[in-house]
Amino acid sequence: MEGRTRNRPAVTPPTEGARPTLKTIAFMTGLGITTVSRALKDAPDIGAETKERVRLVAKQIGYQPNRAGVRLRTGKTNVISLVLTLEEEIMGITSPMVIGITEILAGTPYHLVVTPYSSSKDPLGPIRYILDTGAADGVIISRMEPHDPRVTLLTERQLPFATHGRTEMGIVHPYHDFDNERFGYEAVRKLVERGRRRLVLLEPPPHLTFHSHMRTGFERGLKDFGAESVSFHQVNIDYSLVAIRDAFEKLMGSSDAPDGIVSGSGSGAIALIAGIEAARKKLGEDADMVSKVPSDFLRWLRPEVMTMYEDIRVAGRELARAVIGHIEGRPPETLQSLSQPEFQPPMQRQVKGGE
């Protein structure tokens, strides 16, 4: 009989209000603590009915394994650390990425811990902390640079990781990325189809890998579709919305004003629109815009903007799968994925009855 022996002493009732433990489950099921532990680990010598009863009680009382105990027994923390900058929160990336990651982790022993930091500080700081304290079994990092020191350090210390974005340093590692080169190229195509020829790009910061990807696609589009570039390097998508608006107002009020705009971020597009209107120009007449967006909010606010969707929630799922695969020892070249921009048709105005 599983966990029931004639001479087994009764389990002491748990203290009221205490954190649920294996002892709590044992008391409530009448099983031994060892049996409960093995049932939760899906041990083959424990019957299916017993496992189901133990899991049901564990779920009902909100039991969670003690991480310190798990670490002592297995050397694992069952933690995945997502390291994000404050800029990603401002750009609306954090929430959908966290949702996507947790959707995948829900069926695993792993828990997500978000580690925020400011890009003005040492980006290696959070990585060193995780490595030195053994705070996580795997790490997800973003805002990748072509030669990223975080990838070098994580590889040297052999901590499994996945990156949101790619590098160009000859180290094969798990990643998920958005095809920013194709976005830049297709954005130019859309604008030229509208008859626009003088195009400007609000681009990513030049030190990040996806800057070169987006710029390459943009310039290739200019060449293939017969358009020209208007210089706009004073600001990039990391600048404040006020700085972007002011710089674009000045450009739109000059003799060098563009008639087509490609925005590398949805929030940046709002600042660009404000700059257009501050210069007494009108979007859709004096200039058209294509923007990359992580949600529908820009289409709701300004349906005249052509948008291409980057699904950050899907990115979170892919990154979770990649880092778990790396922890499990799968080859990193099998843990790489690239999502494509999805062109969103214009929002249709809802007409009420009688209008």
Short mmCIF file of C-alpha atoms in Angstrom, two decimals:
data_model
loop_
_atom_site.label_atom_id
_atom_site.label_comp_id
_atom_site.label_asym_id
_atom_site.label_seq_id
_atom_site.Cartn_x
_atom_site.Cartn_y
_atom_site.Cartn_z
CA MET A 1 0.00 0.00 0.00
CA GLU A 2 1.45 3.33 -1.15
CA GLY A 3 2.58 5.32 1.87
CA ARG A 4 0.44 3.34 4.35
CA THR A 5 2.14 1.01 6.76
CA ARG A 6 0.61 -0.35 9.95
CA ASN A 7 3.36 1.14 12.12
CA ARG A 8 3.73 4.49 10.32
CA PRO A 9 3.34 7.33 12.86
CA ALA A 10 0.60 9.84 12.14
CA VAL A 11 1.70 13.07 10.48
CA THR A 12 1.42 16.05 12.79
CA PRO A 13 -1.29 18.50 11.68
CA PRO A 14 0.18 21.58 9.93
CA THR A 15 0.20 24.91 11.72
CA GLU A 16 -2.74 27.10 10.71
CA GLY A 17 -1.72 29.83 8.23
CA ALA A 18 1.66 28.26 7.52
CA ARG A 19 3.03 27.89 4.01
CA PRO A 20 1.75 24.63 2.42
CA THR A 21 4.43 21.93 2.40
CA LEU A 22 4.76 18.23 1.60
CA LYS A 23 3.83 17.65 5.22
CA THR A 24 0.53 19.52 4.64
CA ILE A 25 -0.34 17.31 1.67
CA ALA A 26 0.63 14.17 3.59
CA PHE A 27 -1.69 15.13 6.49
CA MET A 28 -4.60 15.90 4.15
CA THR A 29 -4.24 12.71 2.09
CA GLY A 30 -3.22 10.30 4.84
CA LEU A 31 -0.11 9.35 2.88
CA GLY A 32 3.51 9.36 3.91
CA ILE A 33 5.68 12.40 3.11
CA THR A 34 7.97 10.26 0.95
CA THR A 35 5.00 8.95 -1.04
CA VAL A 36 3.69 12.49 -1.56
CA SER A 37 7.08 13.65 -2.75
CA ARG A 38 7.42 10.75 -5.19
CA ALA A 39 3.87 11.23 -6.46
CA LEU A 40 4.59 14.86 -7.28
CA LYS A 41 7.73 13.75 -9.14
CA ASP A 42 5.65 11.25 -11.18
CA ALA A 43 7.61 8.26 -9.85
CA PRO A 44 6.73 5.08 -11.79
CA ASP A 45 6.10 3.01 -8.64
CA ILE A 46 3.28 5.31 -7.50
CA GLY A 47 -0.19 4.52 -8.83
CA ALA A 48 -2.05 6.90 -11.11
CA GLU A 49 -4.94 7.32 -8.67
CA THR A 50 -2.59 8.29 -5.85
CA LYS A 51 -0.73 10.75 -8.08
CA GLU A 52 -3.97 12.39 -9.13
CA ARG A 53 -5.17 12.70 -5.52
CA VAL A 54 -1.86 14.24 -4.41
CA ARG A 55 -1.79 16.70 -7.31
CA LEU A 56 -5.38 17.74 -6.71
CA VAL A 57 -4.70 18.50 -3.04
CA ALA A 58 -1.46 20.31 -3.93
CA LYS A 59 -3.35 22.49 -6.40
CA GLN A 60 -6.19 23.20 -3.99
CA ILE A 61 -3.89 24.41 -1.21
CA GLY A 62 -1.53 26.33 -3.51
CA TYR A 63 1.52 24.18 -2.83
CA GLN A 64 4.78 25.31 -4.44
CA PRO A 65 8.11 23.47 -4.04
CA ASN A 66 10.57 25.23 -1.79
CA ARG A 67 13.18 26.59 -4.19
CA ALA A 68 15.94 26.46 -1.63
CA GLY A 69 15.20 22.79 -1.00
CA VAL A 70 15.00 22.01 -4.71
CA ARG A 71 18.34 23.73 -5.25
CA LEU A 72 19.99 21.77 -2.46
CA ARG A 73 18.72 18.46 -3.85
CA THR A 74 19.17 19.06 -7.58
CA GLY A 75 21.49 22.04 -8.00
CA LYS A 76 18.68 23.76 -9.96
CA THR A 77 16.64 26.84 -9.15
CA ASN A 78 13.74 26.21 -11.58
CA VAL A 79 14.00 29.91 -12.44
CA ILE A 80 14.27 31.57 -15.85
CA SER A 81 15.45 35.19 -15.64
CA LEU A 82 14.21 37.70 -18.22
CA VAL A 83 16.61 40.66 -18.32
CA LEU A 84 14.94 43.75 -19.79
CA THR A 85 15.80 47.43 -20.01
CA LEU A 86 13.49 50.25 -19.02
CA GLU A 87 13.29 51.30 -22.68
CA GLU A 88 11.48 48.05 -23.48
CA GLU A 89 8.83 48.85 -20.89
CA ILE A 90 8.31 52.28 -22.46
CA MET A 91 7.98 50.70 -25.91
CA GLY A 92 5.27 48.32 -24.66
CA ILE A 93 7.33 45.16 -25.08
CA THR A 94 7.51 43.88 -21.51
CA SER A 95 3.90 42.80 -20.86
CA PRO A 96 3.25 40.75 -24.05
CA MET A 97 6.69 39.13 -23.80
CA VAL A 98 6.10 38.11 -20.17
CA ILE A 99 2.70 36.69 -21.13
CA GLY A 100 4.21 34.66 -23.96
CA ILE A 101 7.00 33.28 -21.78
CA THR A 102 4.68 32.32 -18.92
CA GLU A 103 2.35 30.53 -21.33
CA ILE A 104 5.19 28.12 -22.13
CA LEU A 105 6.57 27.88 -18.58
CA ALA A 106 3.10 27.00 -17.26
CA GLY A 107 3.62 23.38 -18.29
CA THR A 108 7.10 23.12 -16.79
CA PRO A 109 8.72 23.36 -13.33
CA TYR A 110 10.18 26.75 -14.24
CA HIS A 111 9.18 30.15 -12.89
CA LEU A 112 9.88 33.52 -14.46
CA VAL A 113 11.76 36.30 -12.71
CA VAL A 114 12.01 39.67 -14.50
CA THR A 115 15.28 41.52 -13.91
CA PRO A 116 15.02 45.17 -15.06
CA TYR A 117 17.99 47.49 -15.55
CA SER A 118 18.76 50.85 -17.10
CA SER A 119 20.66 50.86 -20.39
CA SER A 120 22.72 53.75 -19.03
CA LYS A 121 24.33 51.30 -16.59
CA ASP A 122 26.62 48.34 -17.21
CA PRO A 123 24.57 45.74 -19.17
CA LEU A 124 26.85 43.03 -17.79
CA GLY A 125 25.80 43.87 -14.22
CA PRO A 126 22.57 41.81 -14.14
CA ILE A 127 24.30 38.91 -15.94
CA ARG A 128 27.20 38.85 -13.48
CA TYR A 129 24.74 38.87 -10.57
CA ILE A 130 22.81 35.90 -11.96
CA LEU A 131 26.02 33.99 -12.64
CA ASP A 132 27.66 34.77 -9.30
CA THR A 133 24.60 33.97 -7.20
CA GLY A 134 23.31 31.04 -9.25
CA ALA A 135 19.95 32.82 -9.32
CA ALA A 136 18.62 31.14 -12.46
CA ASP A 137 18.92 28.02 -14.59
CA GLY A 138 18.58 30.04 -17.78
CA VAL A 139 18.51 33.64 -19.00
CA ILE A 140 16.68 35.55 -21.73
CA ILE A 141 18.31 38.78 -22.89
CA SER A 142 17.40 41.38 -25.51
CA ARG A 143 18.63 44.53 -27.30
CA MET A 144 21.43 42.58 -28.88
CA GLU A 145 24.64 44.11 -30.19
CA PRO A 146 26.62 42.65 -33.11
CA HIS A 147 29.46 41.79 -30.71
CA ASP A 148 27.61 41.42 -27.44
CA PRO A 149 29.74 40.87 -24.30
CA ARG A 150 26.79 39.25 -22.50
CA VAL A 151 26.77 36.41 -25.02
CA THR A 152 30.51 35.94 -24.56
CA LEU A 153 30.20 35.82 -20.77
CA LEU A 154 27.19 33.48 -20.71
CA THR A 155 28.89 31.15 -23.19
CA GLU A 156 32.13 31.09 -21.20
CA ARG A 157 30.27 30.38 -17.94
CA GLN A 158 28.05 27.79 -19.67
CA LEU A 159 24.75 29.20 -18.44
CA PRO A 160 21.94 28.37 -20.90
CA PHE A 161 20.41 31.43 -22.54
CA ALA A 162 18.37 32.72 -25.46
CA THR A 163 18.45 36.15 -27.07
CA HIS A 164 15.73 38.38 -28.45
CA GLY A 165 17.73 39.43 -31.48
CA ARG A 166 20.86 38.22 -33.21
CA THR A 167 24.60 38.77 -32.98
CA GLU A 168 27.44 38.74 -35.51
CA MET A 169 30.24 37.33 -33.40
CA GLY A 170 30.58 33.76 -34.66
CA ILE A 171 29.00 32.21 -31.55
CA VAL A 172 26.05 29.94 -32.40
CA HIS A 173 23.38 30.49 -29.77
CA PRO A 174 19.59 30.22 -29.37
CA TYR A 175 17.61 33.25 -30.47
CA HIS A 176 14.30 34.56 -31.71
CA ASP A 177 14.25 37.65 -33.88
CA PHE A 178 11.95 39.77 -36.02
CA ASP A 179 12.92 40.20 -39.67
CA ASN A 180 13.63 43.92 -39.53
CA GLU A 181 15.39 43.83 -42.89
CA ARG A 182 12.22 42.64 -44.58
CA PHE A 183 10.20 45.21 -42.63
CA GLY A 184 12.41 48.04 -43.94
CA TYR A 185 12.20 46.72 -47.49
CA GLU A 186 8.43 46.16 -47.51
CA ALA A 187 7.80 49.54 -45.87
CA VAL A 188 9.57 51.27 -48.77
CA ARG A 189 7.53 49.23 -51.22
CA LYS A 190 4.27 50.34 -49.58
CA LEU A 191 5.24 54.00 -49.66
CA VAL A 192 6.38 53.92 -53.27
CA GLU A 193 3.07 52.28 -54.19
CA ARG A 194 1.44 55.40 -52.71
CA GLY A 195 3.54 57.57 -55.01
CA ARG A 196 6.05 58.63 -52.35
CA ARG A 197 9.67 59.09 -53.39
CA ARG A 198 11.50 61.04 -50.65
CA LEU A 199 11.63 58.72 -47.67
CA VAL A 200 12.90 59.01 -44.11
CA LEU A 201 13.62 56.29 -41.54
CA LEU A 202 13.23 56.59 -37.77
CA GLU A 203 15.75 53.87 -37.00
CA PRO A 204 16.97 51.84 -34.01
CA PRO A 205 20.08 52.97 -32.10
CA PRO A 206 23.19 52.37 -34.24
CA HIS A 207 24.90 50.13 -31.66
CA LEU A 208 22.15 47.47 -31.82
CA THR A 209 22.16 44.67 -34.40
CA PHE A 210 18.67 45.34 -35.68
CA HIS A 211 19.75 48.86 -36.71
CA SER A 212 21.85 47.41 -39.51
CA HIS A 213 19.09 44.94 -40.44
CA MET A 214 16.43 47.65 -40.77
CA ARG A 215 18.78 50.09 -42.49
CA THR A 216 19.87 47.42 -44.98
CA GLY A 217 16.26 46.60 -45.91
CA PHE A 218 15.37 50.28 -46.19
CA GLU A 219 18.29 51.10 -48.47
CA ARG A 220 17.73 48.02 -50.62
CA GLY A 221 14.11 49.07 -51.01
CA LEU A 222 15.16 52.58 -52.06
CA LYS A 223 17.37 51.10 -54.78
CA ASP A 224 14.86 48.51 -56.02
CA PHE A 225 11.83 50.83 -56.07
CA GLY A 226 13.47 54.03 -57.25
CA ALA A 227 13.14 56.22 -54.14
CA GLU A 228 15.64 58.45 -52.32
CA SER A 229 16.57 58.84 -48.67
CA VAL A 230 16.12 61.99 -46.60
CA SER A 231 18.70 62.16 -43.81
CA PHE A 232 17.29 61.94 -40.27
CA HIS A 233 20.03 60.83 -37.88
CA GLN A 234 19.55 63.41 -35.12
CA VAL A 235 17.33 61.02 -33.13
CA ASN A 236 16.43 57.32 -33.05
CA ILE A 237 13.70 55.21 -31.45
CA ASP A 238 15.45 55.30 -28.05
CA TYR A 239 15.16 59.09 -27.79
CA SER A 240 12.35 60.67 -25.80
CA LEU A 241 9.09 61.24 -27.65
CA VAL A 242 9.55 64.99 -27.13
CA ALA A 243 12.98 64.91 -28.78
CA ILE A 244 11.64 62.90 -31.74
CA ARG A 245 8.67 65.24 -32.16
CA ASP A 246 10.83 68.37 -32.06
CA ALA A 247 13.41 67.01 -34.51
CA PHE A 248 10.72 65.89 -36.94
CA GLU A 249 8.81 69.15 -36.71
CA LYS A 250 11.99 70.93 -37.78
CA LEU A 251 12.55 68.51 -40.68
CA MET A 252 8.94 68.73 -41.90
CA GLY A 253 9.11 72.51 -41.81
CA SER A 254 12.26 72.60 -43.93
CA SER A 255 12.75 72.58 -47.70
CA ASP A 256 14.06 69.00 -47.34
CA ALA A 257 10.79 67.60 -45.94
CA PRO A 258 10.11 63.93 -46.83
CA ASP A 259 6.84 62.67 -48.28
CA GLY A 260 7.20 59.13 -46.92
CA ILE A 261 8.08 57.93 -43.42
CA VAL A 262 9.19 54.56 -42.06
CA SER A 263 9.02 54.31 -38.25
CA GLY A 264 10.90 51.59 -36.43
CA SER A 265 8.55 51.75 -33.43
CA GLY A 266 4.89 52.40 -32.71
CA SER A 267 5.53 54.88 -29.91
CA GLY A 268 8.03 56.72 -32.11
CA ALA A 269 5.34 56.96 -34.80
CA ILE A 270 3.11 58.94 -32.41
CA ALA A 271 5.91 61.47 -31.89
CA LEU A 272 6.48 61.69 -35.64
CA ILE A 273 2.78 62.39 -36.23
CA ALA A 274 2.91 65.13 -33.59
CA GLY A 275 5.91 66.62 -35.42
CA ILE A 276 4.07 66.55 -38.75
CA GLU A 277 1.08 68.38 -37.29
CA ALA A 278 3.24 70.88 -35.41
CA ALA A 279 4.74 71.78 -38.80
CA ARG A 280 1.18 72.35 -40.08
CA LYS A 281 1.34 69.36 -42.40
CA LYS A 282 -1.19 66.55 -42.66
CA LEU A 283 -0.54 62.82 -42.52
CA GLY A 284 -2.03 61.09 -45.54
CA GLU A 285 -1.78 64.22 -47.69
CA ASP A 286 1.66 65.75 -47.29
CA ALA A 287 3.25 62.45 -46.25
CA ASP A 288 2.37 58.79 -45.74
CA MET A 289 3.75 56.57 -42.98
CA VAL A 290 4.53 52.89 -42.42
CA SER A 291 5.28 51.86 -38.84
CA LYS A 292 6.28 48.70 -37.05
CA VAL A 293 3.88 48.08 -34.14
CA PRO A 294 3.55 45.54 -31.29
CA SER A 295 -0.21 46.07 -30.93
CA ASP A 296 -3.29 47.60 -32.57
CA PHE A 297 -3.21 50.88 -30.64
CA LEU A 298 -1.72 52.97 -33.47
CA ARG A 299 -4.31 51.70 -35.98
CA TRP A 300 -7.08 52.65 -33.55
CA LEU A 301 -5.69 56.15 -33.03
CA ARG A 302 -4.51 56.90 -36.56
CA PRO A 303 -5.97 54.46 -39.11
CA GLU A 304 -4.24 56.34 -41.96
CA VAL A 305 -0.89 54.89 -40.81
CA MET A 306 0.11 51.68 -42.60
CA THR A 307 1.30 49.20 -39.98
CA MET A 308 3.32 46.00 -39.88
CA TYR A 309 2.82 43.83 -36.81
CA GLU A 310 5.57 42.34 -34.65
CA ASP A 311 4.01 39.74 -32.35
CA ILE A 312 5.93 40.14 -29.08
CA ARG A 313 3.80 37.49 -27.37
CA VAL A 314 4.93 34.93 -29.95
CA ALA A 315 8.50 36.11 -29.40
CA GLY A 316 8.10 35.36 -25.69
CA ARG A 317 6.88 31.85 -26.44
CA GLU A 318 9.74 31.15 -28.84
CA LEU A 319 12.33 32.49 -26.40
CA ALA A 320 10.93 30.33 -23.57
CA ARG A 321 11.10 27.24 -25.78
CA ALA A 322 14.63 28.13 -26.84
CA VAL A 323 16.04 28.65 -23.34
CA ILE A 324 14.41 25.45 -22.04
CA GLY A 325 15.82 23.58 -25.03
CA HIS A 326 19.26 24.98 -24.23
CA ILE A 327 18.92 23.88 -20.60
CA GLU A 328 18.00 20.40 -21.81
CA GLY A 329 21.12 20.25 -23.97
CA ARG A 330 19.63 20.59 -27.45
CA PRO A 331 22.01 21.96 -30.13
CA PRO A 332 21.73 25.79 -30.22
CA GLU A 333 21.39 25.86 -34.02
CA THR A 334 18.06 24.03 -33.62
CA LEU A 335 16.80 26.73 -31.23
CA GLN A 336 16.75 29.69 -33.60
CA SER A 337 13.66 31.30 -35.13
CA LEU A 338 12.76 34.38 -37.18
CA SER A 339 9.28 35.92 -37.41
CA GLN A 340 8.05 37.90 -40.40
CA PRO A 341 6.30 41.29 -40.45
CA GLU A 342 2.54 41.04 -40.93
CA PHE A 343 1.00 43.88 -42.91
CA GLN A 344 -2.23 45.03 -41.25
CA PRO A 345 -5.07 46.26 -43.48
CA PRO A 346 -6.51 49.69 -42.66
CA MET A 347 -9.05 49.85 -39.82
CA GLN A 348 -12.61 50.15 -41.10
CA ARG A 349 -14.71 52.88 -39.53
CA GLN A 350 -17.80 51.45 -37.88
CA VAL A 351 -20.91 53.22 -39.18
CA LYS A 352 -23.86 53.38 -36.79
CA GLY A 353 -27.37 52.73 -38.01
CA GLY A 354 -29.01 55.79 -39.47
CA GLU A 355 -25.76 57.60 -40.37
#
